[in-house]
């Protein structure tokens, strides 16, 4: 396997979830491996994504829990939320995790370079700070994605905005935030900030958030945002951001519908792009999509036979566990003599709104396109806990079934702990379980999740309760 003509058997660019997993597995299989990271070991998920975001969700949710506790009879004297205490605890945990990633790489025998790496041709990697150059047999590009923002000529004042990178570095809690976008990040942070008591406004160009999700999920989340106190402005985009007088709200966002909204913090959450700029893909001959993502085959191989790519930098699913599996499959296949490739179907995922979204498989619309007849089972109800609360929160559970073979091809949940539920249901859906098998599974009572196995009545559009 090893070719002594090269300095390394594998050079991984990017030490995020996918790159770290691939580097470790390849090194454990006996390859001589190096990895380079320009920002911090751990990548988006650990440093400025899933992990700190989830801590912020927890922090935000405690506000609601305090209110709920009162309705349940607890006498609580509330003194407010100490943002600084929370942020320093959160960053300490992020530092600890980043350290573990570094230690695991070292333990596996991977050489780690904490600086930017670029390709100067298909077999040469250059480190930008030290100027070191290495010849390499195989390259894995795992540089992830980066938040996208419009250019200043398209959005004057865009320099006053932050992205999901800077949101984790805020020094104080905003008082008035405006968020652009209606995807994962926009919806999650709208709930986070509203829950922390920030006056929150979300501006979305469409009519219902979470484009691409099942319609019932979209409407439930859209309503949930409003119930959480988020001001939701639809069919509008930012037109201009200007500085204004006033300590509390130094910025004014002008929208395409003529509205003006004052804020102290403006978060652009309008999508992410593959981090390929200046990486040397052209010099190496690696083909990119129109949006700059690396095009790969089922084995994560690019247009250049010795160069591979995994994770958000490719034009596939942008989720941490997917990047990890792609990286693992690559390393096992190329260095471990254990060929396999990751199947990108039925990948369960969660959106950490409050309540959460859990989803796996096809939406109703996708299933109706794919199959002759589709049966829908769905329910929307107030969970038991809320019966003692002054809280309108309802949950939604929906099963999409291919009527021809009775297989459950999609499950969509909006509920507290939906992320936990969908992880379990994902196993059944991946195994091809039928509705009859769901029905044969005995309920766990009293839970929200029991509804997943007790939905008996097919949904008929005309009979849906108002
Ligand atoms: P998304 O693609 O989810 O959402 C982007 C949003 O921005 C959409 O609502 C889109 O509108 C809108 N938009 C795009 N371009 C413009 C524009 N020019 N002007 C105004 N609005 C615009 O991206 P995110 O940045 O939220 O997240 C990126 C990815 O990261 C996600 O797709 C997901 O895979 C991953 N992620 C996963 C999380 C999780 O697992 N919980 C959490 C966070 C991120 P439209 O809908 O009309 O296209």
Short mmCIF file of C-alpha atoms and ligand atoms in Angstrom, two decimals:
data_model
loop_
_atom_site.label_atom_id
_atom_site.label_comp_id
_atom_site.label_asym_id
_atom_site.label_seq_id
_atom_site.Cartn_x
_atom_site.Cartn_y
_atom_site.Cartn_z
CA UNK A 1 0.00 0.00 0.00
CA UNK A 2 2.64 2.53 1.08
CA UNK A 3 4.60 4.20 -1.70
CA UNK A 4 7.88 5.45 -0.24
CA UNK A 5 8.22 7.91 -3.12
CA UNK A 6 5.70 10.11 -1.30
CA UNK A 7 6.06 11.87 2.07
CA UNK A 8 2.59 10.65 3.10
CA UNK A 9 0.18 7.93 1.99
CA UNK A 10 -2.73 10.23 2.86
CA UNK A 11 -2.97 13.96 3.45
CA UNK A 12 -6.30 15.15 4.85
CA UNK A 13 -7.20 18.82 4.42
CA UNK A 14 -9.64 19.86 7.14
CA UNK A 15 -9.86 18.44 10.68
CA UNK A 16 -13.62 18.41 11.13
CA UNK A 17 -15.87 15.42 11.71
CA UNK A 18 -15.25 13.71 8.36
CA UNK A 19 -11.53 14.47 8.05
CA UNK A 20 -10.63 13.41 11.59
CA UNK A 21 -12.50 10.11 11.30
CA UNK A 22 -10.87 9.29 7.95
CA UNK A 23 -7.37 10.24 9.19
CA UNK A 24 -7.66 8.09 12.33
CA UNK A 25 -9.03 5.02 10.55
CA UNK A 26 -6.46 5.25 7.75
CA UNK A 27 -3.60 5.64 10.28
CA UNK A 28 -4.90 2.71 12.34
CA UNK A 29 -4.81 0.65 9.12
CA UNK A 30 -1.08 1.36 8.82
CA UNK A 31 -1.06 4.35 6.45
CA UNK A 32 1.30 7.31 6.98
CA UNK A 33 -1.21 10.11 7.50
CA UNK A 34 -1.10 13.88 7.99
CA UNK A 35 -3.96 16.30 8.58
CA UNK A 36 -4.05 20.10 8.32
CA UNK A 37 -6.59 22.49 9.85
CA UNK A 38 -6.62 26.26 9.32
CA UNK A 39 -8.97 27.19 12.18
CA UNK A 40 -9.48 24.81 15.11
CA UNK A 41 -9.34 21.01 15.39
CA UNK A 42 -12.92 19.70 15.50
CA UNK A 43 -14.34 21.68 12.62
CA UNK A 44 -17.77 23.26 12.29
CA UNK A 45 -19.67 20.68 14.35
CA UNK A 46 -17.52 20.90 17.46
CA UNK A 47 -16.27 24.49 17.30
CA UNK A 48 -19.07 26.55 15.74
CA UNK A 49 -21.97 24.33 14.90
CA UNK A 50 -23.89 21.40 16.35
CA UNK A 51 -22.17 21.23 19.75
CA UNK A 52 -22.21 24.87 20.94
CA UNK A 53 -25.60 25.34 19.21
CA UNK A 54 -27.10 22.49 21.24
CA UNK A 55 -25.76 24.05 24.45
CA UNK A 56 -27.46 27.30 23.43
CA UNK A 57 -30.69 25.39 22.82
CA UNK A 58 -30.46 23.89 26.32
CA UNK A 59 -29.76 27.33 27.82
CA UNK A 60 -32.72 28.81 26.01
CA UNK A 61 -35.05 25.95 26.94
CA UNK A 62 -34.40 26.46 30.68
CA UNK A 63 -36.36 29.72 30.41
CA UNK A 64 -39.45 27.79 29.33
CA UNK A 65 -38.77 25.09 31.95
CA UNK A 66 -38.72 27.71 34.70
CA UNK A 67 -42.14 28.93 33.59
CA UNK A 68 -43.43 25.37 33.43
CA UNK A 69 -42.05 24.60 36.88
CA UNK A 70 -44.15 27.45 38.31
CA UNK A 71 -47.29 26.00 36.74
CA UNK A 72 -46.39 22.74 38.46
CA UNK A 73 -46.23 24.46 41.83
CA UNK A 74 -42.56 25.35 42.21
CA UNK A 75 -41.88 28.67 43.90
CA UNK A 76 -39.01 30.20 41.95
CA UNK A 77 -37.33 33.54 42.31
CA UNK A 78 -35.97 34.35 38.86
CA UNK A 79 -32.91 36.56 38.58
CA UNK A 80 -32.42 36.36 34.85
CA UNK A 81 -29.90 34.75 32.55
CA UNK A 82 -26.16 35.35 32.91
CA UNK A 83 -24.92 35.18 29.32
CA UNK A 84 -21.23 35.49 30.26
CA UNK A 85 -21.31 32.60 32.72
CA UNK A 86 -23.05 30.43 30.16
CA UNK A 87 -20.73 31.35 27.27
CA UNK A 88 -17.56 30.72 29.24
CA UNK A 89 -18.84 27.29 30.37
CA UNK A 90 -19.82 26.49 26.79
CA UNK A 91 -16.43 27.52 25.40
CA UNK A 92 -14.61 25.50 28.06
CA UNK A 93 -16.49 22.40 26.91
CA UNK A 94 -15.77 23.17 23.24
CA UNK A 95 -12.06 23.54 24.13
CA UNK A 96 -12.13 20.21 25.97
CA UNK A 97 -13.70 18.43 22.98
CA UNK A 98 -11.25 20.01 20.54
CA UNK A 99 -8.42 18.76 22.78
CA UNK A 100 -9.85 15.22 22.71
CA UNK A 101 -9.95 15.29 18.91
CA UNK A 102 -6.30 16.38 18.86
CA UNK A 103 -5.30 13.67 21.34
CA UNK A 104 -7.11 10.97 19.38
CA UNK A 105 -5.31 12.01 16.20
CA UNK A 106 -1.94 11.93 17.96
CA UNK A 107 -2.72 8.55 19.56
CA UNK A 108 -3.50 7.16 16.11
CA UNK A 109 -0.11 8.38 14.86
CA UNK A 110 -1.43 11.15 12.59
CA UNK A 111 0.83 14.18 12.02
CA UNK A 112 -1.22 17.30 12.75
CA UNK A 113 -0.51 20.71 11.16
CA UNK A 114 -2.54 23.58 12.57
CA UNK A 115 -2.36 25.80 9.51
CA UNK A 116 -3.98 26.18 6.11
CA UNK A 117 -3.10 23.64 3.41
CA UNK A 118 -3.61 24.01 -0.31
CA UNK A 119 -3.00 21.80 -3.32
CA UNK A 120 -0.44 22.91 -5.88
CA UNK A 121 -1.05 19.81 -7.98
CA UNK A 122 -2.73 16.42 -7.52
CA UNK A 123 0.18 15.04 -5.47
CA UNK A 124 1.55 18.15 -3.72
CA UNK A 125 0.26 19.88 -0.59
CA UNK A 126 1.62 23.26 0.53
CA UNK A 127 1.23 24.59 4.07
CA UNK A 128 0.56 28.31 3.83
CA UNK A 129 2.13 29.57 7.09
CA UNK A 130 5.27 27.49 7.37
CA UNK A 131 5.70 27.09 3.61
CA UNK A 132 6.31 23.35 4.08
CA UNK A 133 5.58 21.24 1.00
CA UNK A 134 4.71 17.54 1.00
CA UNK A 135 4.32 15.01 -1.75
CA UNK A 136 1.34 12.79 -1.10
CA UNK A 137 -0.10 9.65 -2.62
CA UNK A 138 -3.77 10.25 -1.76
CA UNK A 139 -5.55 13.44 -0.72
CA UNK A 140 -8.82 13.72 1.18
CA UNK A 141 -10.51 17.11 1.02
CA UNK A 142 -12.73 17.58 4.08
CA UNK A 143 -12.80 21.35 4.39
CA UNK A 144 -16.55 21.55 5.07
CA UNK A 145 -18.68 24.58 4.35
CA UNK A 146 -18.75 28.21 5.22
CA UNK A 147 -21.69 30.58 5.80
CA UNK A 148 -22.71 32.44 2.67
CA UNK A 149 -23.59 36.17 2.65
CA UNK A 150 -24.63 38.40 -0.26
CA UNK A 151 -21.93 40.69 -1.67
CA UNK A 152 -21.98 44.38 -0.54
CA UNK A 153 -23.21 45.48 -3.99
CA UNK A 154 -26.25 43.19 -3.56
CA UNK A 155 -26.87 44.06 0.09
CA UNK A 156 -25.47 47.44 1.14
CA UNK A 157 -24.50 47.34 4.81
CA UNK A 158 -23.92 43.56 4.83
CA UNK A 159 -20.71 44.22 6.81
CA UNK A 160 -22.91 44.98 9.84
CA UNK A 161 -24.23 41.41 9.87
CA UNK A 162 -22.91 38.30 11.58
CA UNK A 163 -23.16 34.65 10.52
CA UNK A 164 -23.37 31.36 12.39
CA UNK A 165 -19.58 31.64 12.81
CA UNK A 166 -19.68 34.84 14.86
CA UNK A 167 -22.88 34.05 16.76
CA UNK A 168 -20.88 31.82 19.10
CA UNK A 169 -18.48 34.68 19.88
CA UNK A 170 -21.06 37.28 20.97
CA UNK A 171 -19.83 39.14 24.05
CA UNK A 172 -23.26 40.07 25.30
CA UNK A 173 -26.80 38.87 24.71
CA UNK A 174 -28.49 40.91 21.97
CA UNK A 175 -31.62 42.87 22.86
CA UNK A 176 -33.13 42.99 19.38
CA UNK A 177 -32.03 40.51 16.73
CA UNK A 178 -33.13 40.19 13.11
CA UNK A 179 -32.43 36.89 11.39
CA UNK A 180 -32.47 36.36 7.61
CA UNK A 181 -33.42 32.90 6.30
CA UNK A 182 -35.93 30.15 6.95
CA UNK A 183 -33.70 27.06 7.04
CA UNK A 184 -32.18 24.97 9.83
CA UNK A 185 -29.93 27.68 11.24
CA UNK A 186 -32.41 30.56 11.04
CA UNK A 187 -35.19 28.60 12.77
CA UNK A 188 -32.94 27.15 15.46
CA UNK A 189 -31.44 30.52 16.39
CA UNK A 190 -34.81 32.30 16.27
CA UNK A 191 -35.98 29.91 19.00
CA UNK A 192 -32.71 30.15 20.92
CA UNK A 193 -32.79 33.94 21.11
CA UNK A 194 -36.54 34.21 21.71
CA UNK A 195 -36.18 31.70 24.56
CA UNK A 196 -33.39 33.80 26.07
CA UNK A 197 -35.71 36.81 26.12
CA UNK A 198 -34.32 38.57 23.05
CA UNK A 199 -36.80 40.43 20.84
CA UNK A 200 -36.48 38.29 17.74
CA UNK A 201 -37.59 38.87 14.17
CA UNK A 202 -37.13 36.30 11.39
CA UNK A 203 -37.32 37.42 7.77
CA UNK A 204 -37.92 34.68 5.21
CA UNK A 205 -38.23 35.05 1.44
CA UNK A 206 -40.83 32.26 1.11
CA UNK A 207 -44.19 31.82 2.80
CA UNK A 208 -43.50 28.94 5.23
CA UNK A 209 -40.13 28.10 6.81
CA UNK A 210 -38.12 24.87 6.37
CA UNK A 211 -38.44 24.54 2.62
CA UNK A 212 -37.92 20.92 1.55
CA UNK A 213 -39.36 19.42 4.75
CA UNK A 214 -42.75 17.73 4.93
CA UNK A 215 -45.55 20.27 4.70
CA UNK A 216 -47.01 19.39 8.12
CA UNK A 217 -43.57 19.88 9.70
CA UNK A 218 -43.22 23.25 8.00
CA UNK A 219 -46.58 24.54 9.15
CA UNK A 220 -46.07 23.24 12.71
CA UNK A 221 -42.64 24.89 12.99
CA UNK A 222 -43.87 28.10 11.39
CA UNK A 223 -46.72 28.33 13.91
CA UNK A 224 -44.34 27.29 16.71
CA UNK A 225 -42.02 30.20 15.94
CA UNK A 226 -44.89 32.64 16.28
CA UNK A 227 -46.12 30.99 19.48
CA UNK A 228 -42.61 31.33 20.90
CA UNK A 229 -42.87 35.08 20.37
CA UNK A 230 -40.79 35.36 17.20
CA UNK A 231 -42.01 38.02 14.81
CA UNK A 232 -42.04 36.18 11.46
CA UNK A 233 -41.97 38.30 8.31
CA UNK A 234 -42.51 36.29 5.10
CA UNK A 235 -42.13 36.99 1.36
CA UNK A 236 -39.41 39.53 2.06
CA UNK A 237 -35.62 39.84 1.87
CA UNK A 238 -33.11 42.34 3.22
CA UNK A 239 -32.61 45.28 0.87
CA UNK A 240 -30.29 47.51 2.86
CA UNK A 241 -28.76 47.81 6.32
CA UNK A 242 -27.77 51.22 7.61
CA UNK A 243 -26.42 52.62 10.84
CA UNK A 244 -28.85 54.76 12.83
CA UNK A 245 -28.77 56.86 15.99
CA UNK A 246 -29.70 54.99 19.14
CA UNK A 247 -27.80 52.92 21.65
CA UNK A 248 -30.15 49.95 21.83
CA UNK A 249 -30.61 49.51 18.10
CA UNK A 250 -27.70 50.93 16.12
CA UNK A 251 -28.87 49.35 12.84
CA UNK A 252 -31.96 49.58 10.67
CA UNK A 253 -32.77 46.76 8.24
CA UNK A 254 -34.84 47.82 5.26
CA UNK A 255 -36.84 44.98 3.70
CA UNK A 256 -37.99 44.45 0.11
CA UNK A 257 -41.62 44.97 1.26
CA UNK A 258 -40.80 48.45 2.55
CA UNK A 259 -40.73 47.51 6.25
CA UNK A 260 -37.90 48.80 8.43
CA UNK A 261 -36.73 46.89 11.51
CA UNK A 262 -34.27 48.21 14.08
CA UNK A 263 -31.80 45.85 15.71
CA UNK A 264 -28.51 45.59 17.55
CA UNK A 265 -27.62 42.21 15.98
CA UNK A 266 -28.32 40.95 12.47
CA UNK A 267 -27.77 37.28 11.70
CA UNK A 268 -27.53 36.10 8.11
CA UNK A 269 -28.55 32.42 7.91
CA UNK A 270 -29.14 32.17 4.19
CA UNK A 271 -27.23 29.00 3.47
CA UNK A 272 -23.71 27.64 3.42
CA UNK A 273 -21.27 27.04 0.57
CA UNK A 274 -18.55 24.44 0.14
CA UNK A 275 -15.18 25.73 1.38
CA UNK A 276 -13.18 25.29 -1.82
CA UNK A 277 -12.05 28.83 -2.51
CA UNK A 278 -8.29 29.07 -3.04
CA UNK A 279 -7.83 25.39 -2.20
CA UNK A 280 -6.08 24.59 -5.46
CA UNK A 281 -8.85 22.38 -6.88
CA UNK A 282 -8.26 23.90 -10.33
CA UNK A 283 -4.49 23.30 -10.15
CA UNK A 284 -5.14 19.69 -9.18
CA UNK A 285 -7.89 19.21 -11.78
CA UNK A 286 -10.75 18.57 -9.30
CA UNK A 287 -14.16 19.34 -10.82
CA UNK A 288 -16.57 21.55 -8.88
CA UNK A 289 -20.31 22.18 -9.17
CA UNK A 290 -21.65 25.63 -10.11
CA UNK A 291 -21.79 26.53 -6.39
CA UNK A 292 -18.21 25.37 -5.79
CA UNK A 293 -18.95 21.99 -4.19
CA UNK A 294 -16.67 19.06 -5.03
CA UNK A 295 -18.34 16.51 -7.27
CA UNK A 296 -17.73 12.94 -6.09
CA UNK A 297 -18.88 9.41 -6.92
CA UNK A 298 -20.32 6.82 -4.51
CA UNK A 299 -16.80 6.11 -3.19
CA UNK A 300 -16.18 9.83 -2.52
CA UNK A 301 -13.69 9.94 -5.42
CA UNK A 302 -13.35 13.25 -7.27
CA UNK A 303 -12.58 13.74 -10.97
CA UNK A 304 -8.91 13.12 -10.05
CA UNK A 305 -8.31 9.42 -9.21
CA UNK A 306 -6.06 10.00 -6.14
CA UNK A 307 -8.16 12.81 -4.63
CA UNK A 308 -11.26 12.15 -2.53
CA UNK A 309 -13.68 14.42 -0.68
CA UNK A 310 -16.19 13.90 2.15
CA UNK A 311 -18.63 15.96 4.19
CA UNK A 312 -20.08 19.42 3.55
CA UNK A 313 -17.49 20.26 0.88
CA UNK A 314 -19.20 17.73 -1.42
CA UNK A 315 -22.57 18.20 -3.09
CA UNK A 316 -24.31 15.67 -0.81
CA UNK A 317 -26.08 15.81 2.59
CA UNK A 318 -24.69 18.47 4.97
CA UNK A 319 -24.82 16.61 8.29
CA UNK A 320 -22.05 15.66 10.74
CA UNK A 321 -22.90 11.93 11.03
CA UNK A 322 -22.98 11.68 7.23
CA UNK A 323 -19.50 13.23 6.97
CA UNK A 324 -18.23 10.78 9.61
CA UNK A 325 -19.64 7.76 7.75
CA UNK A 326 -18.30 9.01 4.41
CA UNK A 327 -14.84 9.52 5.95
CA UNK A 328 -14.90 6.10 7.62
CA UNK A 329 -16.01 4.34 4.42
CA UNK A 330 -13.27 6.10 2.44
CA UNK A 331 -10.53 5.07 4.90
CA UNK A 332 -11.76 1.47 5.24
CA UNK A 333 -12.05 1.10 1.47
CA UNK A 334 -8.77 2.69 0.41
CA UNK A 335 -6.50 1.81 3.34
CA UNK A 336 -8.22 -0.93 5.36
CA UNK A 337 -9.03 -3.43 2.60
CA UNK A 338 -12.68 -3.33 3.77
CA UNK A 339 -14.60 -1.76 0.89
CA UNK A 340 -18.00 -0.23 1.63
CA UNK A 341 -19.82 2.95 0.79
CA UNK A 342 -22.29 4.97 2.79
CA UNK A 343 -25.92 4.81 1.67
CA UNK A 344 -27.38 8.29 1.53
CA UNK A 345 -31.02 7.20 1.75
CA UNK A 346 -33.18 7.29 4.89
CA UNK A 347 -30.78 9.51 6.84
CA UNK A 348 -32.62 10.67 9.95
CA UNK A 349 -32.06 14.24 11.11
CA UNK A 350 -33.28 16.75 13.65
CA UNK A 351 -33.81 20.48 13.61
CA UNK A 352 -33.33 21.83 17.12
CA UNK A 353 -36.22 24.21 17.17
CA UNK A 354 -38.30 24.26 20.34
CA UNK A 355 -40.03 21.84 20.06
CA UNK A 356 -37.64 19.85 17.89
CA UNK A 357 -38.18 18.37 14.45
CA UNK A 358 -37.26 14.74 13.81
CA UNK A 359 -37.52 13.45 10.28
CA UNK A 360 -36.54 10.38 8.30
CA UNK A 361 -37.36 9.20 4.80
CA UNK A 362 -39.71 10.72 2.27
CA UNK A 363 -42.00 13.67 2.70
CA UNK A 364 -45.62 13.12 1.71
CA UNK A 365 -45.03 15.08 -1.52
CA UNK A 366 -41.97 12.96 -2.43
CA UNK A 367 -43.85 9.73 -1.71
CA UNK A 368 -46.82 10.82 -3.83
CA UNK A 369 -44.43 11.38 -6.74
CA UNK A 370 -42.66 8.04 -6.24
CA UNK A 371 -45.58 5.67 -5.56
CA UNK A 372 -49.02 5.01 -7.07
CA UNK A 373 -50.86 5.17 -3.73
CA UNK A 374 -49.76 6.63 -0.45
CA UNK A 375 -51.45 6.35 2.94
CA UNK A 376 -50.96 9.07 5.52
CA UNK A 377 -51.40 8.69 9.26
CA UNK A 378 -51.06 11.82 11.32
CA UNK A 379 -52.01 13.41 14.56
CA UNK A 380 -51.59 16.78 16.21
CA UNK A 381 -52.29 16.94 19.93
CA UNK A 382 -51.41 18.55 23.24
CA UNK A 383 -49.02 16.30 25.12
CA UNK A 384 -49.92 15.26 28.66
CA UNK A 385 -47.33 17.50 30.32
CA UNK A 386 -48.87 20.64 28.88
CA UNK A 387 -52.32 19.90 30.37
CA UNK A 388 -51.16 21.54 33.60
CA UNK A 389 -49.48 24.42 31.77
CA UNK A 390 -50.65 27.69 30.36
CA UNK A 391 -48.95 26.68 27.14
CA UNK A 392 -50.50 26.04 23.75
CA UNK A 393 -47.63 23.80 22.55
CA UNK A 394 -48.85 20.89 20.44
CA UNK A 395 -46.96 18.03 18.87
CA UNK A 396 -47.28 16.57 15.37
CA UNK A 397 -46.59 12.99 14.33
CA UNK A 398 -46.96 11.79 10.77
CA UNK A 399 -46.32 8.48 9.03
CA UNK A 400 -46.03 8.23 5.24
CA UNK A 401 -46.79 4.72 3.97
CA UNK A 402 -46.41 3.20 0.49
CA UNK A 403 -49.88 1.60 0.17
CA UNK A 404 -48.65 -0.99 -2.34
CA UNK A 405 -46.27 -2.82 0.01
CA UNK A 406 -47.32 -1.25 3.36
CA UNK A 407 -43.76 0.04 4.01
CA UNK A 408 -43.38 3.12 6.19
CA UNK A 409 -41.30 5.35 3.90
CA UNK A 410 -41.31 8.52 6.00
CA UNK A 411 -41.76 9.59 9.61
CA UNK A 412 -42.01 13.26 10.59
CA UNK A 413 -42.28 14.50 14.15
CA UNK A 414 -42.47 17.93 15.76
CA UNK A 415 -42.27 17.39 19.49
CA UNK A 416 -40.06 17.75 22.54
CA UNK A 417 -37.31 15.11 22.14
CA UNK A 418 -38.20 14.48 18.47
CA UNK A 419 -34.46 14.16 17.76
CA UNK A 420 -34.22 11.27 20.23
CA UNK A 421 -37.37 9.62 18.86
CA UNK A 422 -36.34 9.80 15.22
CA UNK A 423 -32.98 8.16 15.96
CA UNK A 424 -34.88 5.05 17.12
CA UNK A 425 -37.57 5.14 14.43
CA UNK A 426 -34.80 5.60 11.86
CA UNK A 427 -33.72 1.99 12.51
CA UNK A 428 -37.19 0.67 11.67
CA UNK A 429 -37.50 2.81 8.55
CA UNK A 430 -34.00 1.83 7.38
CA UNK A 431 -34.94 -1.84 7.88
CA UNK A 432 -38.00 -1.35 5.67
CA UNK A 433 -40.57 -1.90 8.44
CA UNK A 434 -44.22 -2.02 7.41
CA UNK A 435 -47.14 -0.18 8.95
CA UNK A 436 -48.42 -3.58 10.17
CA UNK A 437 -45.12 -4.04 12.06
CA UNK A 438 -45.45 -0.56 13.59
CA UNK A 439 -48.99 -1.56 14.66
CA UNK A 440 -47.74 -4.84 16.12
CA UNK A 441 -45.30 -2.95 18.36
CA UNK A 442 -46.80 -2.41 21.78
CA UNK A 443 -47.03 1.19 23.04
CA UNK A 444 -45.04 2.60 25.96
CA UNK A 445 -47.55 4.49 28.08
CA UNK A 446 -47.86 7.35 28.86
CA UNK A 447 -45.44 8.86 26.33
CA UNK A 448 -45.65 11.11 23.32
CA UNK A 449 -43.87 8.51 21.19
CA UNK A 450 -46.56 5.88 21.74
CA UNK A 451 -48.62 7.68 19.09
CA UNK A 452 -46.12 6.40 16.50
CA UNK A 453 -47.41 2.86 17.03
CA UNK A 454 -51.04 3.64 17.79
CA UNK A 455 -52.03 5.62 14.68
CA UNK A 456 -54.81 3.48 13.17
CA UNK A 457 -56.97 5.89 11.18
CA UNK A 458 -55.85 6.77 7.65
CA UNK A 459 -55.94 10.50 7.15
CA UNK A 460 -58.53 11.60 4.62
CA UNK A 461 -58.16 15.28 3.62
CA UNK A 462 -61.87 16.14 3.99
CA UNK A 463 -62.13 14.74 7.48
CA UNK A 464 -59.18 16.57 9.00
CA UNK A 465 -60.27 18.33 12.18
CA UNK A 466 -60.05 22.12 12.03
P1 LIG B 1 -30.52 26.12 4.61
O1 LIG B 1 -30.20 25.74 3.23
O2 LIG B 1 -31.18 25.14 5.51
O3 LIG B 1 -31.43 27.42 4.60
C1 LIG B 1 -31.07 28.57 3.90
C2 LIG B 1 -32.20 29.55 3.98
O4 LIG B 1 -31.80 30.78 3.40
C3 LIG B 1 -33.44 29.08 3.23
O5 LIG B 1 -34.57 29.44 3.97
C4 LIG B 1 -33.35 29.86 1.92
O6 LIG B 1 -34.60 30.13 1.34
C5 LIG B 1 -32.73 31.15 2.39
N1 LIG B 1 -31.99 31.83 1.34
C6 LIG B 1 -31.08 31.32 0.48
N2 LIG B 1 -30.58 32.28 -0.33
C7 LIG B 1 -31.20 33.43 0.02
C8 LIG B 1 -31.13 34.75 -0.45
N3 LIG B 1 -30.33 35.10 -1.45
N4 LIG B 1 -31.90 35.69 0.15
C9 LIG B 1 -32.72 35.36 1.18
N5 LIG B 1 -32.83 34.12 1.65
C10 LIG B 1 -32.08 33.16 1.09
O7 LIG B 1 -29.15 26.66 5.19
P2 LIG B 1 -28.64 26.88 6.66
O8 LIG B 1 -27.58 27.91 6.50
O9 LIG B 1 -29.75 27.12 7.60
O10 LIG B 1 -27.98 25.48 7.01
C11 LIG B 1 -27.03 24.89 6.12
C12 LIG B 1 -27.02 23.40 6.27
O11 LIG B 1 -26.38 23.04 7.48
C13 LIG B 1 -28.41 22.76 6.36
O12 LIG B 1 -28.94 22.50 5.10
C14 LIG B 1 -28.15 21.51 7.14
O13 LIG B 1 -27.83 20.47 6.26
C15 LIG B 1 -26.96 21.88 8.00
N6 LIG B 1 -27.41 22.12 9.39
C16 LIG B 1 -27.94 21.08 10.09
C17 LIG B 1 -28.39 21.27 11.38
C18 LIG B 1 -28.99 20.13 12.11
O14 LIG B 1 -28.75 18.98 11.74
N7 LIG B 1 -29.78 20.36 13.14
C19 LIG B 1 -28.31 22.57 12.03
C20 LIG B 1 -27.76 23.60 11.20
C21 LIG B 1 -27.32 23.37 9.93
P3 LIG B 1 -35.40 29.02 0.48
O15 LIG B 1 -35.97 28.10 1.49
O16 LIG B 1 -36.42 29.81 -0.23
O17 LIG B 1 -34.41 28.39 -0.43
#
